[in-house]
PDB file of N, CA and C in Angstrom:
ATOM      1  N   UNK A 964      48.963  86.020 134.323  1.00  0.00           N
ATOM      2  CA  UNK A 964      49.683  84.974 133.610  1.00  0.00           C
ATOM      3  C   UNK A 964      49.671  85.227 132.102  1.00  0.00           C
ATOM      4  N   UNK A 965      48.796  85.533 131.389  1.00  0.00           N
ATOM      5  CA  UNK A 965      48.494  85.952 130.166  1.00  0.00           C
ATOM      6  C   UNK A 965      49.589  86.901 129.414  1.00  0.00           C
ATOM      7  N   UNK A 966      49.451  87.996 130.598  1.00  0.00           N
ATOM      8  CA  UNK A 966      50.622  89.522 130.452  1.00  0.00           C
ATOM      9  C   UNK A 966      52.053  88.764 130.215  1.00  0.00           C
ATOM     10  N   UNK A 967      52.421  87.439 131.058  1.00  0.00           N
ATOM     11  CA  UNK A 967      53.431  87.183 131.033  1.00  0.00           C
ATOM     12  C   UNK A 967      53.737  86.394 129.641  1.00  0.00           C
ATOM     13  N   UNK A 968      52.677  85.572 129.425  1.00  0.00           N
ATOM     14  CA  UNK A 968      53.177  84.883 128.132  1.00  0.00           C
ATOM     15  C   UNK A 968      53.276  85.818 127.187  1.00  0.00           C
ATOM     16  N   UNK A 969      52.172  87.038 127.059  1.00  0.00           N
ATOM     17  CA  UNK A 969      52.681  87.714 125.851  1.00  0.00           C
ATOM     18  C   UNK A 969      53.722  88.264 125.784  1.00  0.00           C
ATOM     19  N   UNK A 970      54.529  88.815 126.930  1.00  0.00           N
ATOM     20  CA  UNK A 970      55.885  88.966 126.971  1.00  0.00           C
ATOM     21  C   UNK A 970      56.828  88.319 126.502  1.00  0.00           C
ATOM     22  N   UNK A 971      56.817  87.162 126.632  1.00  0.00           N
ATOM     23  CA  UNK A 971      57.332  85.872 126.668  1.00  0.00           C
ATOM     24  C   UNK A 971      57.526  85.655 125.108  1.00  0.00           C
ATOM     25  N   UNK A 972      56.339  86.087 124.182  1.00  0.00           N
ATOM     26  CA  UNK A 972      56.344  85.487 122.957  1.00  0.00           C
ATOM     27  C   UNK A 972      56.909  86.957 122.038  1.00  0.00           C
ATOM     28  N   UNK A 973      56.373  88.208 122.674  1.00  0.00           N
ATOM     29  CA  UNK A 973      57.302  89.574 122.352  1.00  0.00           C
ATOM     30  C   UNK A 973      58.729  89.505 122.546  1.00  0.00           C
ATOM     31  N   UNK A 974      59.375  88.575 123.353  1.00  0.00           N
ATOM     32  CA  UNK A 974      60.875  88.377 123.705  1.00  0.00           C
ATOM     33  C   UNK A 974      61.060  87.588 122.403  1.00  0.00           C
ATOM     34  N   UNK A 975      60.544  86.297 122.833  1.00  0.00           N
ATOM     35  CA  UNK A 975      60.819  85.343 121.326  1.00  0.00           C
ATOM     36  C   UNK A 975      60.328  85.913 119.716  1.00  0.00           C
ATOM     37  N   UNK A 976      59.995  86.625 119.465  1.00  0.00           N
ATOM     38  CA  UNK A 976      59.452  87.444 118.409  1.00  0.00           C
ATOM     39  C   UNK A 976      60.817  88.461 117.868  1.00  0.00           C
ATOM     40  N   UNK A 977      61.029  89.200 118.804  1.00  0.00           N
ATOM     41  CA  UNK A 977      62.289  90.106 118.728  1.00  0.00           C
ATOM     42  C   UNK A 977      63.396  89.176 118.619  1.00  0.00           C
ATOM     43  N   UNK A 978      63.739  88.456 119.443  1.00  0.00           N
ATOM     44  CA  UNK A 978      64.770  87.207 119.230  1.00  0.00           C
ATOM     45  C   UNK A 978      64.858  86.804 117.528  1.00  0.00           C
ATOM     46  N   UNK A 979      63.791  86.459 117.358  1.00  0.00           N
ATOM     47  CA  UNK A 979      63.788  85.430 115.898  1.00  0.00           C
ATOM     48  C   UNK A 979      64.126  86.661 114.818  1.00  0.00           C
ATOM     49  N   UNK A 980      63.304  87.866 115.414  1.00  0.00           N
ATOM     50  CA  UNK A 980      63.409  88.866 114.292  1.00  0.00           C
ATOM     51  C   UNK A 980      65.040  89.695 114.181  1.00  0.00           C
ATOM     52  N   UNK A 981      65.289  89.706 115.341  1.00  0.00           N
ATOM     53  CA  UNK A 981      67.021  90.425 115.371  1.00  0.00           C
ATOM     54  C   UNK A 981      67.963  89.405 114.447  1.00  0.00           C
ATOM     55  N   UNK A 982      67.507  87.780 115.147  1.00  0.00           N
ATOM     56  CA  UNK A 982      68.696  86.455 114.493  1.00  0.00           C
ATOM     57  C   UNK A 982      68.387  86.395 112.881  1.00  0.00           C
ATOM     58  N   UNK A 983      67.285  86.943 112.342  1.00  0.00           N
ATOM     59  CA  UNK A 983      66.994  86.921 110.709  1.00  0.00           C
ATOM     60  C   UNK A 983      67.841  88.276 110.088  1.00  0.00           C
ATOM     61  N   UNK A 984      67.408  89.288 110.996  1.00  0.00           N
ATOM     62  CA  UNK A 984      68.202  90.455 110.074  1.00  0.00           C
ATOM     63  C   UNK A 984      69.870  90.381 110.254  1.00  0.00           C
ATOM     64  N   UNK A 985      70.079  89.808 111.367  1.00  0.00           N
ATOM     65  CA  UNK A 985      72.051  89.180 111.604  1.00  0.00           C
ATOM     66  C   UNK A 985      72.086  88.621 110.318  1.00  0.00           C
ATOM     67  N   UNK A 986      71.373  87.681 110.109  1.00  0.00           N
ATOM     68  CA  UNK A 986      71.562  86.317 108.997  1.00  0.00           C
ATOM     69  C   UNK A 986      71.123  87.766 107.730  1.00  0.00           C
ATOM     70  N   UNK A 987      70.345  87.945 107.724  1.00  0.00           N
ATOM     71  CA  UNK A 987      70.398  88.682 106.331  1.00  0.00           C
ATOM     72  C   UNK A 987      71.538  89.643 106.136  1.00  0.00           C
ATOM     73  N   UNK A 988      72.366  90.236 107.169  1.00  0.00           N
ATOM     74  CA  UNK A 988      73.076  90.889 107.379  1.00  0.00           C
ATOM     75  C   UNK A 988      74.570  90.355 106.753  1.00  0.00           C
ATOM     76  N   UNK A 989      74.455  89.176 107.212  1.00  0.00           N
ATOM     77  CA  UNK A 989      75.642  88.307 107.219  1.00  0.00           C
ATOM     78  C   UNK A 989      76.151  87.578 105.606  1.00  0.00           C
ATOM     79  N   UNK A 990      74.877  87.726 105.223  1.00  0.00           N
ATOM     80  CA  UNK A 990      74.365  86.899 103.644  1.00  0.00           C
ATOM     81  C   UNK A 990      75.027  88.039 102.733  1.00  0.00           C
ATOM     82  N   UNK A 991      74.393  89.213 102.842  1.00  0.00           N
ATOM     83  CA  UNK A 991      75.162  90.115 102.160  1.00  0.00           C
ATOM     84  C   UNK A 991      76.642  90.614 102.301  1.00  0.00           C
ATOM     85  N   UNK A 992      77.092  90.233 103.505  1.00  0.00           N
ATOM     86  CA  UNK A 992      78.076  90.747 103.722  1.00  0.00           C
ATOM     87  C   UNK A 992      78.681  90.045 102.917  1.00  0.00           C
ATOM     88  N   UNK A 993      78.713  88.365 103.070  1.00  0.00           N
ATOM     89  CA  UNK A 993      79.406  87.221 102.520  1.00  0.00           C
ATOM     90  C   UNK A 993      79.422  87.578 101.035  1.00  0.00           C
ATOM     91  N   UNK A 994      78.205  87.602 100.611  1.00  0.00           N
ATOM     92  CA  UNK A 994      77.752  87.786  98.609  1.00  0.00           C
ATOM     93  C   UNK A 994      78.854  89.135  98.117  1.00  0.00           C
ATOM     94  N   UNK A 995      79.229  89.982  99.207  1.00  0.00           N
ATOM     95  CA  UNK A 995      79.957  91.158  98.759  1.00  0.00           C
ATOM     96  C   UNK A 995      81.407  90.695  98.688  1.00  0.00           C
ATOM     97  N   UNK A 996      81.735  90.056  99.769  1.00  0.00           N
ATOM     98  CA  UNK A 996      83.229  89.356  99.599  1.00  0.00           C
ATOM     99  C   UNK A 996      83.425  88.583  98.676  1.00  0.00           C
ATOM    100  N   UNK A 997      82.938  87.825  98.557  1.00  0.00           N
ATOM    101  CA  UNK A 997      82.658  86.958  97.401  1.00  0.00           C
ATOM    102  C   UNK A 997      82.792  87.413  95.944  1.00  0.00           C
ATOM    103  N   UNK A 998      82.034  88.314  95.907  1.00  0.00           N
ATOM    104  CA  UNK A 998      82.294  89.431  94.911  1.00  0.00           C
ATOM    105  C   UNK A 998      83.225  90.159  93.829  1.00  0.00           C
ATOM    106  N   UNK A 999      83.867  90.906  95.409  1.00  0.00           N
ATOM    107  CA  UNK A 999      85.283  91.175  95.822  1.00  0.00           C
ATOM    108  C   UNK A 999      86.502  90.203  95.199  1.00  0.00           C
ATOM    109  N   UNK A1000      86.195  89.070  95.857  1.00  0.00           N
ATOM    110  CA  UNK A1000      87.227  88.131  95.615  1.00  0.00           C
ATOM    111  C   UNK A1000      87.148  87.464  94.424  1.00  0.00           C
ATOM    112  N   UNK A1001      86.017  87.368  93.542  1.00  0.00           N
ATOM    113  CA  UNK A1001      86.091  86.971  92.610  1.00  0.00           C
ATOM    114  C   UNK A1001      86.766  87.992  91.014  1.00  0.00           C
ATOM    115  N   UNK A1002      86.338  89.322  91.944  1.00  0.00           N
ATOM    116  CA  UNK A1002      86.824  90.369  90.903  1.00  0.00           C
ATOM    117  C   UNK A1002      88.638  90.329  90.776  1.00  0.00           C
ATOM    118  N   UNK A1003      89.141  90.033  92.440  1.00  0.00           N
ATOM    119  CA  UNK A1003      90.658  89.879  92.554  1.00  0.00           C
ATOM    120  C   UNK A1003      91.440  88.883  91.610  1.00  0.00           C
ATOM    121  N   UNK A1004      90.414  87.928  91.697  1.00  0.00           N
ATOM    122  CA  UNK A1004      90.878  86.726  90.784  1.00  0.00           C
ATOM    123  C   UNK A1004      90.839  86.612  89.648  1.00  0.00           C
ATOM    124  N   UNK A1005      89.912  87.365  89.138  1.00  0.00           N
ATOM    125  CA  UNK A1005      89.930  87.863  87.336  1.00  0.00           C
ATOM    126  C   UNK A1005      91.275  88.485  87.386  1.00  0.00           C
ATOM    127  N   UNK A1006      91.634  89.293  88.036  1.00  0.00           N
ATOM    128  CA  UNK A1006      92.277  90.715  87.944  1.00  0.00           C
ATOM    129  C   UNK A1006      94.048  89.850  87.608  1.00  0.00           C
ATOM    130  N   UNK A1007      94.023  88.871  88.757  1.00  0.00           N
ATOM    131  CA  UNK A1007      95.111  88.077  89.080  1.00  0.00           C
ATOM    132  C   UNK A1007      95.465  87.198  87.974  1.00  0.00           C
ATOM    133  N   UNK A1008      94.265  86.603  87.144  1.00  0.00           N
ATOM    134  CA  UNK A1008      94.304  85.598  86.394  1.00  0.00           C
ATOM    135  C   UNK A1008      94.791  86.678  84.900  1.00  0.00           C
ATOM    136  N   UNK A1009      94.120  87.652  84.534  1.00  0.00           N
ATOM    137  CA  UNK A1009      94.738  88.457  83.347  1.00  0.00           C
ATOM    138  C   UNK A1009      95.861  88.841  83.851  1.00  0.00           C
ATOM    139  N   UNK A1010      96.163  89.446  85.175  1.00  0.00           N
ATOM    140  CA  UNK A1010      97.874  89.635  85.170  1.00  0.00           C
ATOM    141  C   UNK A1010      98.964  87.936  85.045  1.00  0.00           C
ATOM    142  N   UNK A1011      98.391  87.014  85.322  1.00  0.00           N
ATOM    143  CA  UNK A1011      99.060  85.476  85.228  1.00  0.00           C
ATOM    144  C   UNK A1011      99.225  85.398  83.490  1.00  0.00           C
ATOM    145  N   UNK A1012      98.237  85.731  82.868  1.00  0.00           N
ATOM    146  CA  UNK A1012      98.543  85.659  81.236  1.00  0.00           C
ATOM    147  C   UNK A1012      99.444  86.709  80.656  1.00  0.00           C
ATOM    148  N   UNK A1013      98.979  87.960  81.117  1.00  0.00           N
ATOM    149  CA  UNK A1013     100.118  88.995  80.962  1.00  0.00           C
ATOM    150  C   UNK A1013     101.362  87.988  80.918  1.00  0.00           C
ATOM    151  N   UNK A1014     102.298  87.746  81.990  1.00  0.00           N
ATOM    152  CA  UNK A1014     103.380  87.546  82.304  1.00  0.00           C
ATOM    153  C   UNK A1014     104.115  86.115  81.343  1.00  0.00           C
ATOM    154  N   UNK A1015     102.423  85.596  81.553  1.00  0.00           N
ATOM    155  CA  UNK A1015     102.782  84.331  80.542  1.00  0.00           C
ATOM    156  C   UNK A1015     103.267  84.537  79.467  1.00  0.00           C
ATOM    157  N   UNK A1016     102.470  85.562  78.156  1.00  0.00           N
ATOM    158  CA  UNK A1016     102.693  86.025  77.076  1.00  0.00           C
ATOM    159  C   UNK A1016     104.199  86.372  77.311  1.00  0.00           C
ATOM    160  N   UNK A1017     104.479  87.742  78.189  1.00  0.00           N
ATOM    161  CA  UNK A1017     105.538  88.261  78.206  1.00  0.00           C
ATOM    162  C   UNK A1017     107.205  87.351  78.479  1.00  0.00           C
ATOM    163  N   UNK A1018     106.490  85.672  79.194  1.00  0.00           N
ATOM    164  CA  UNK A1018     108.059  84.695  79.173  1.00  0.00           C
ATOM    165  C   UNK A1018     108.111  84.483  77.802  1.00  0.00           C
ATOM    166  N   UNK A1019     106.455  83.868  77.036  1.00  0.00           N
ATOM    167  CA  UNK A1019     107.110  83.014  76.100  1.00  0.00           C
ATOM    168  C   UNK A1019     107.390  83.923  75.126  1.00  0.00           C
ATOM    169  N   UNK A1020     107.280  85.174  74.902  1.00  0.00           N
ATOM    170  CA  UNK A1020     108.054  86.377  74.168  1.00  0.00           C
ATOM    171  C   UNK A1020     109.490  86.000  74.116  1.00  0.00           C
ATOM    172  N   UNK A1021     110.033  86.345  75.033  1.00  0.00           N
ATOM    173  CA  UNK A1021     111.667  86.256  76.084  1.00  0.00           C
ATOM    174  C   UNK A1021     111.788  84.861  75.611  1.00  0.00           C
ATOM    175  N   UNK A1022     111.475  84.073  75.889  1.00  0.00           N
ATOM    176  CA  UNK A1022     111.595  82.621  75.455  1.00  0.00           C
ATOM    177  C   UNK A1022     112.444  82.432  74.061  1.00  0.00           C
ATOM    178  N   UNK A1023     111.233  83.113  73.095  1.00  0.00           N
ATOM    179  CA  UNK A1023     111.379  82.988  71.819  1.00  0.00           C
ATOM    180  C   UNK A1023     112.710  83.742  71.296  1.00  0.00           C
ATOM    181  N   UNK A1024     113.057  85.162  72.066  1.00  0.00           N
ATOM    182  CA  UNK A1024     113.826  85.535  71.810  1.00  0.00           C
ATOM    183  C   UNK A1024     115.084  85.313  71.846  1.00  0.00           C
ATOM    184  N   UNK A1025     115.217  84.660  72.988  1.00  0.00           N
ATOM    185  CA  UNK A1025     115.976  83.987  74.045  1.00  0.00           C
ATOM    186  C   UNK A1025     116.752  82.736  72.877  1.00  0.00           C
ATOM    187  N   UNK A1026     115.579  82.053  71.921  1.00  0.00           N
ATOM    188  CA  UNK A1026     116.097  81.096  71.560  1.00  0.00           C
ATOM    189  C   UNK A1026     116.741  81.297  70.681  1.00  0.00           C
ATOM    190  N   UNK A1027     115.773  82.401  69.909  1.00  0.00           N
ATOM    191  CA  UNK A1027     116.520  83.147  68.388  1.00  0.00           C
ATOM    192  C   UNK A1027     117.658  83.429  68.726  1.00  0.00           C
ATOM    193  N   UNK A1028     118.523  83.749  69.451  1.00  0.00           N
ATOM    194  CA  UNK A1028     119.830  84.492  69.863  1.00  0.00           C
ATOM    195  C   UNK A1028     120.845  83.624  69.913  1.00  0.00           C
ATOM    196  N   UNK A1029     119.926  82.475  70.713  1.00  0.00           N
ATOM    197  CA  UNK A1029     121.244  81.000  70.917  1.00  0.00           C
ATOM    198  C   UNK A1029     121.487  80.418  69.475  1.00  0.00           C
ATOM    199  N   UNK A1030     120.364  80.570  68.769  1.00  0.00           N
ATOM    200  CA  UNK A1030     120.278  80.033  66.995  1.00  0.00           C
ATOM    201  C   UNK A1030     121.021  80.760  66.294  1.00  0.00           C
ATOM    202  N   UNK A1031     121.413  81.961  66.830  1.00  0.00           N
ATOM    203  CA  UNK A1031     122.644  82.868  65.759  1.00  0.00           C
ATOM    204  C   UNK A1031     124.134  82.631  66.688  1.00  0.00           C
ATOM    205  N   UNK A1032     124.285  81.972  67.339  1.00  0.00           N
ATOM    206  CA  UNK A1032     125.405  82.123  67.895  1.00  0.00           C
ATOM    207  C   UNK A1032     126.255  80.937  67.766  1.00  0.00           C
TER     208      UNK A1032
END
C-alpha cells in the first residue's frame, strides 16, 4: 500500500510540475506577444503622425492655392 501511495504522489508531483512549466511556458509566450504588439503599435502610431504631418502639409498648400485664385 505504501509503494502505491508513493506512486500516487510521484504522479501528482509530475502533474503539478509539467502544469507549472505549461504556465511558465505560456507566461512567456504571452510577455513576447505582448511585446511584439506593442512594438507594432509604436511603429503604427509614428506612421499615423507621419501621414498626419504629411495632410496638414497638403492642407496648407491646398489652401494657399485657393487664396491665389
Amino acid at each position: 500500500m505504501d509503494k502505491n501511495i508513493g506512486e500516487q504522489l510521484n504522479k501528482a508531483y509530475e502533474a503539478y510540475r509539467q502544469a507549472c512549466m505549461d504556465r511558465d511556458h505560456a507566461l512567456k509566450e504571452l510577455q513576447q506577444k505582448t511585446e511584439n504588439y506593442m512594438q507594432q503599435i509604436r511603429e503604427q502610431q509614428e506612421k499615423i503622425e507621419l501621414q498626419n504631418s504629411i495632410i496638414a502639409k497638403l492642407k496648407s498648400q491646398l489652401a494657399a492655392l485657393n487664396a491665389n485664385r
